[in-house]
GROMACS .gro file of C-alpha atoms in nm:
model
  124
    1UNK     CA    1  -0.378  -0.032   1.408
    2UNK     CA    2  -0.666   0.173   1.273
    3UNK     CA    3  -0.842   0.143   0.935
    4UNK     CA    4  -1.010   0.447   0.782
    5UNK     CA    5  -1.203   0.485   0.458
    6UNK     CA    6  -0.986   0.621   0.178
    7UNK     CA    7  -1.111   0.868  -0.081
    8UNK     CA    8  -1.202   0.717  -0.420
    9UNK     CA    9  -0.894   0.633  -0.624
   10UNK     CA   10  -0.664   0.620  -0.320
   11UNK     CA   11  -0.607   0.246  -0.313
   12UNK     CA   12  -0.473   0.085   0.002
   13UNK     CA   13  -0.224   0.312   0.178
   14UNK     CA   14  -0.037   0.237   0.499
   15UNK     CA   15   0.052   0.531   0.725
   16UNK     CA   16   0.332   0.472   0.976
   17UNK     CA   17   0.207   0.709   1.249
   18UNK     CA   18   0.524   0.639   1.448
   19UNK     CA   19   0.718   0.796   1.158
   20UNK     CA   20   0.516   1.117   1.114
   21UNK     CA   21   0.255   0.945   0.895
   22UNK     CA   22   0.503   0.816   0.636
   23UNK     CA   23   0.294   0.661   0.357
   24UNK     CA   24   0.353   0.332   0.179
   25UNK     CA   25   0.109   0.244  -0.096
   26UNK     CA   26   0.015  -0.122  -0.138
   27UNK     CA   27   0.135  -0.140  -0.498
   28UNK     CA   28   0.365  -0.386  -0.672
   29UNK     CA   29   0.671  -0.160  -0.686
   30UNK     CA   30   0.666  -0.135  -0.305
   31UNK     CA   31   0.673  -0.513  -0.249
   32UNK     CA   32   1.003  -0.581  -0.074
   33UNK     CA   33   0.977  -0.955  -0.017
   34UNK     CA   34   0.722  -1.232   0.006
   35UNK     CA   35   0.903  -1.513   0.186
   36UNK     CA   36   0.684  -1.618   0.482
   37UNK     CA   37   0.528  -1.270   0.491
   38UNK     CA   38   0.444  -0.996   0.245
   39UNK     CA   39   0.652  -0.689   0.322
   40UNK     CA   40   0.619  -0.345   0.166
   41UNK     CA   41   0.904  -0.095   0.160
   42UNK     CA   42   0.944   0.261   0.040
   43UNK     CA   43   1.254   0.475   0.090
   44UNK     CA   44   1.389   0.224   0.341
   45UNK     CA   45   1.073   0.219   0.556
   46UNK     CA   46   0.933  -0.133   0.598
   47UNK     CA   47   0.590  -0.272   0.679
   48UNK     CA   48   0.569  -0.647   0.729
   49UNK     CA   49   0.295  -0.914   0.747
   50UNK     CA   50   0.051  -0.721   0.528
   51UNK     CA   51  -0.081  -1.030   0.349
   52UNK     CA   52  -0.375  -1.115   0.577
   53UNK     CA   53  -0.515  -0.762   0.586
   54UNK     CA   54  -0.467  -0.719   0.210
   55UNK     CA   55  -0.642  -1.054   0.153
   56UNK     CA   56  -0.933  -0.937   0.367
   57UNK     CA   57  -0.959  -0.617   0.162
   58UNK     CA   58  -0.961  -0.808  -0.167
   59UNK     CA   59  -1.215  -1.062  -0.042
   60UNK     CA   60  -1.447  -0.787   0.081
   61UNK     CA   61  -1.405  -0.570  -0.229
   62UNK     CA   62  -1.238  -0.284  -0.041
   63UNK     CA   63  -1.040  -0.075  -0.289
   64UNK     CA   64  -0.962   0.236  -0.084
   65UNK     CA   65  -0.845   0.243   0.276
   66UNK     CA   66  -0.597   0.421   0.498
   67UNK     CA   67  -0.429   0.183   0.743
   68UNK     CA   68  -0.261   0.358   1.034
   69UNK     CA   69   0.002   0.155   1.217
   70UNK     CA   70   0.259   0.246   1.481
   71UNK     CA   71   0.502  -0.038   1.419
   72UNK     CA   72   0.677  -0.209   1.130
   73UNK     CA   73   0.452  -0.516   1.153
   74UNK     CA   74   0.076  -0.565   1.131
   75UNK     CA   75  -0.083  -0.788   1.395
   76UNK     CA   76  -0.068  -1.153   1.293
   77UNK     CA   77  -0.374  -1.246   1.505
   78UNK     CA   78  -0.464  -1.610   1.428
   79UNK     CA   79  -0.252  -1.623   1.112
   80UNK     CA   80  -0.543  -1.579   0.870
   81UNK     CA   81  -0.751  -1.300   0.718
   82UNK     CA   82  -1.063  -1.403   0.913
   83UNK     CA   83  -1.020  -1.172   1.217
   84UNK     CA   84  -0.966  -0.876   0.981
   85UNK     CA   85  -1.270  -0.974   0.775
   86UNK     CA   86  -1.488  -0.997   1.085
   87UNK     CA   87  -1.370  -0.662   1.222
   88UNK     CA   88  -1.413  -0.484   0.888
   89UNK     CA   89  -1.762  -0.631   0.845
   90UNK     CA   90  -1.853  -0.527   1.200
   91UNK     CA   91  -1.735  -0.169   1.134
   92UNK     CA   92  -1.912  -0.161   0.796
   93UNK     CA   93  -1.800  -0.092   0.442
   94UNK     CA   94  -1.880   0.243   0.285
   95UNK     CA   95  -1.984   0.224  -0.080
   96UNK     CA   96  -1.823   0.494  -0.289
   97UNK     CA   97  -1.992   0.679  -0.572
   98UNK     CA   98  -1.706   0.686  -0.820
   99UNK     CA   99  -1.706   0.378  -1.046
  100UNK     CA  100  -1.413   0.141  -1.016
  101UNK     CA  101  -1.143   0.144  -1.281
  102UNK     CA  102  -1.050  -0.188  -1.434
  103UNK     CA  103  -0.769  -0.315  -1.651
  104UNK     CA  104  -0.848  -0.534  -1.949
  105UNK     CA  105  -0.615  -0.810  -2.067
  106UNK     CA  106  -0.571  -0.715  -2.433
  107UNK     CA  107  -0.325  -0.989  -2.528
  108UNK     CA  108  -0.139  -1.281  -2.381
  109UNK     CA  109   0.170  -1.470  -2.488
  110UNK     CA  110   0.365  -1.756  -2.339
  111UNK     CA  111   0.735  -1.835  -2.342
  112UNK     CA  112   0.741  -2.212  -2.281
  113UNK     CA  113   1.119  -2.223  -2.268
  114UNK     CA  114   1.135  -1.976  -1.979
  115UNK     CA  115   0.799  -2.088  -1.836
  116UNK     CA  116   0.670  -1.730  -1.833
  117UNK     CA  117   0.346  -1.568  -1.941
  118UNK     CA  118   0.332  -1.209  -2.066
  119UNK     CA  119   0.017  -0.998  -2.056
  120UNK     CA  120  -0.067  -0.670  -2.225
  121UNK     CA  121  -0.309  -0.457  -2.027
  122UNK     CA  122  -0.525  -0.162  -2.126
  123UNK     CA  123  -0.768   0.059  -1.934
  124UNK     CA  124  -1.134  -0.013  -1.983
   0.00000   0.00000   0.00000
């Protein structure tokens, strides 16, 4: 596995180098399942156990990265995000010049009967 800085606005993108660099973006529509591991899938190509690396990125404020892997599963290591955090900190985090884009919660409603909450989002 290799982590490279991504250009501003890229987000987190996994490249399966064993499949000619097939790309799977870490976005909600690519979430395949979350039982015991967070798996991403796009066009039938799967990447599993992404949760610890993605947690490390969120905790460190990393918005843009290219993650090259040559297998369908990321290393589990000790079962936490800590080894990823330590390795990313050791390599260093490059600050990007483009300001981050945020979503603003513009309204919220709750359906008590269905125990669901609905949010309306807008760009800041």
